[in-house]
Amino acid sequence: KFFLVTVAMFALALFIIMTVNFELHLITLGVFALLFLSHAVWKRNLSSRALVFPLILILAVLAAFMLGDSIASWFQFSTPAEVSVLPSTTFEVVSGAIRKNVIFGSGPTSFGYLWDEFKPSDVNNTIFWAVRFVTGYSYFLTLLGEIGILVWVLFIVLLAMVWYWSVLALTYENDDLFSAISFAAFLLFSYSIVMLSVYATGYSLTFLAFFSLGISLAVLRIAGILKVRDFQLLSQGPKGFISALILVFFILAGVGGLYASLSRYVGQLAYARGVDAFNRLNNIEESERYLLTALKSDAKNDLYSRTLADLYLVRARFALQERSAVPQLLGSRFKNALDQAISNAQNAIKSA
């Protein structure tokens, strides 16, 4: 049953990829199918599953490239348009951040502010002149401007070393179960590196990347490539007490960081729904409710305050255009909406 469920999920995922017709994912899928086929031939694993699976992937990728537009038109899924920053533009913005602080960069999650400061002037002539891109062309390029050259190089070297050691782990003669696990970890880690290099990853793919890094380190430990040294953390005496304090501090810091990340993620979801409620449904009340939720989740994000200010200005304009209500009531509505717009605009200036 587990195998049938896995096959069904694989077929559904393959169908969605072919329907969306996203070339980057298709190319990545084809490359990893070739890796899978090469590994089966190298291990002399000529079973039907080891050969049929990658061949199906290769044929599906070729079919998606040749018939992708036709398949998408047959089913007519309303897939959202994705807009990202060009590599050259990202490098221009990152270069500005590096010139300001070459060692440590501008700080984590600060690309949106770098975009406001260093974006090319040509962007102002496009429909995206007021859009603040919070990430560049790819995760790696964005990270370079945020953390600086020193930490960025160390991070790239770490990933390169783990990837090289993962290749070495594939050559070790172990039982079939460990070989399958090490190869799966290698594929997952390689896919994560490719996505971080050529795609503006979100929370899900970034989490997958660091999760795959942990799996790869565990495989390297089992293979004996990474040596482990045991030491007693919670010993008796002053050292044990200090170690316990440090451990509790890291636990609290981890919980706090997780809470902050989840709050920001919830805020982004609420903001997207609020904008959609106004643009698609023209529902100001529902849009206000979602935007207030977003602002409560991440009060330091000036985008939420600016959008709320714009929304209240629209409400004030509607109050002036309404003729059915009592003039005193309309005046009160206009004043409240204008006061809220000014208050949110001031909060946006303070948060920026």
mmCIF file with all atom_site columns, C-alpha atoms in Angstrom, residues 84-96 99 111-131 133 136:
data_model
loop_
_atom_site.group_PDB
_atom_site.id
_atom_site.type_symbol
_atom_site.label_atom_id
_atom_site.label_alt_id
_atom_site.label_comp_id
_atom_site.label_asym_id
_atom_site.label_entity_id
_atom_site.label_seq_id
_atom_site.pdbx_PDB_ins_code
_atom_site.Cartn_x
_atom_site.Cartn_y
_atom_site.Cartn_z
_atom_site.occupancy
_atom_site.B_iso_or_equiv
_atom_site.pdbx_formal_charge
_atom_site.auth_seq_id
_atom_site.auth_comp_id
_atom_site.auth_asym_id
_atom_site.auth_atom_id
_atom_site.pdbx_PDB_model_num
ATOM 1  C CA . SER A 1 84  ? 11.671 37.981 -9.868  1.00 0.00 ? 84  SER A CA 1
ATOM 2  C CA . VAL A 1 85  ? 14.722 40.209 -10.065 1.00 0.00 ? 85  VAL A CA 1
ATOM 3  C CA . LEU A 1 86  ? 17.202 39.634 -12.879 1.00 0.00 ? 86  LEU A CA 1
ATOM 4  C CA . PRO A 1 87  ? 20.643 38.245 -11.931 1.00 0.00 ? 87  PRO A CA 1
ATOM 5  C CA . SER A 1 88  ? 22.401 41.396 -13.189 1.00 0.00 ? 88  SER A CA 1
ATOM 6  C CA . THR A 1 89  ? 20.055 43.647 -11.205 1.00 0.00 ? 89  THR A CA 1
ATOM 7  C CA . THR A 1 90  ? 20.495 41.512 -8.087  1.00 0.00 ? 90  THR A CA 1
ATOM 8  C CA . PHE A 1 91  ? 24.266 41.704 -8.434  1.00 0.00 ? 91  PHE A CA 1
ATOM 9  C CA . GLU A 1 92  ? 24.052 45.490 -8.803  1.00 0.00 ? 92  GLU A CA 1
ATOM 10 C CA . VAL A 1 93  ? 22.036 45.807 -5.586  1.00 0.00 ? 93  VAL A CA 1
ATOM 11 C CA . VAL A 1 94  ? 24.311 43.367 -3.730  1.00 0.00 ? 94  VAL A CA 1
ATOM 12 C CA . SER A 1 95  ? 27.401 45.233 -4.954  1.00 0.00 ? 95  SER A CA 1
ATOM 13 C CA . GLY A 1 96  ? 26.064 48.409 -3.376  1.00 0.00 ? 96  GLY A CA 1
ATOM 14 C CA . ARG A 1 99  ? 30.645 48.551 -0.915  1.00 0.00 ? 99  ARG A CA 1
ATOM 15 C CA . PHE A 1 111 ? 17.404 42.914 0.881   1.00 0.00 ? 111 PHE A CA 1
ATOM 16 C CA . GLY A 1 112 ? 14.138 44.863 0.709   1.00 0.00 ? 112 GLY A CA 1
ATOM 17 C CA . TYR A 1 113 ? 15.863 47.933 2.138   1.00 0.00 ? 113 TYR A CA 1
ATOM 18 C CA . LEU A 1 114 ? 18.853 47.374 -0.139  1.00 0.00 ? 114 LEU A CA 1
ATOM 19 C CA . TRP A 1 115 ? 16.442 47.297 -3.062  1.00 0.00 ? 115 TRP A CA 1
ATOM 20 C CA . ASP A 1 116 ? 15.012 50.683 -2.095  1.00 0.00 ? 116 ASP A CA 1
ATOM 21 C CA . GLU A 1 117 ? 18.514 52.127 -1.842  1.00 0.00 ? 117 GLU A CA 1
ATOM 22 C CA . PHE A 1 118 ? 20.369 50.573 -4.780  1.00 0.00 ? 118 PHE A CA 1
ATOM 23 C CA . LYS A 1 119 ? 17.733 49.534 -7.341  1.00 0.00 ? 119 LYS A CA 1
ATOM 24 C CA . PRO A 1 120 ? 18.430 50.762 -10.906 1.00 0.00 ? 120 PRO A CA 1
ATOM 25 C CA . SER A 1 121 ? 16.638 53.924 -11.937 1.00 0.00 ? 121 SER A CA 1
ATOM 26 C CA . ASP A 1 122 ? 15.165 52.114 -14.961 1.00 0.00 ? 122 ASP A CA 1
ATOM 27 C CA . VAL A 1 123 ? 12.871 50.193 -12.609 1.00 0.00 ? 123 VAL A CA 1
ATOM 28 C CA . ASN A 1 124 ? 11.000 53.444 -11.895 1.00 0.00 ? 124 ASN A CA 1
ATOM 29 C CA . ASN A 1 125 ? 9.813  53.459 -15.518 1.00 0.00 ? 125 ASN A CA 1
ATOM 30 C CA . THR A 1 126 ? 8.104  50.076 -15.140 1.00 0.00 ? 126 THR A CA 1
ATOM 31 C CA . ILE A 1 127 ? 4.919  48.956 -13.414 1.00 0.00 ? 127 ILE A CA 1
ATOM 32 C CA . PHE A 1 128 ? 7.071  47.623 -10.561 1.00 0.00 ? 128 PHE A CA 1
ATOM 33 C CA . TRP A 1 129 ? 8.335  51.053 -9.521  1.00 0.00 ? 129 TRP A CA 1
ATOM 34 C CA . ALA A 1 130 ? 6.591  50.826 -6.110  1.00 0.00 ? 130 ALA A CA 1
ATOM 35 C CA . VAL A 1 131 ? 7.304  47.124 -5.472  1.00 0.00 ? 131 VAL A CA 1
ATOM 36 C CA . PHE A 1 133 ? 11.482 42.986 -3.704  1.00 0.00 ? 133 PHE A CA 1
ATOM 37 C CA . GLY A 1 136 ? 16.916 38.785 -5.356  1.00 0.00 ? 136 GLY A CA 1
#
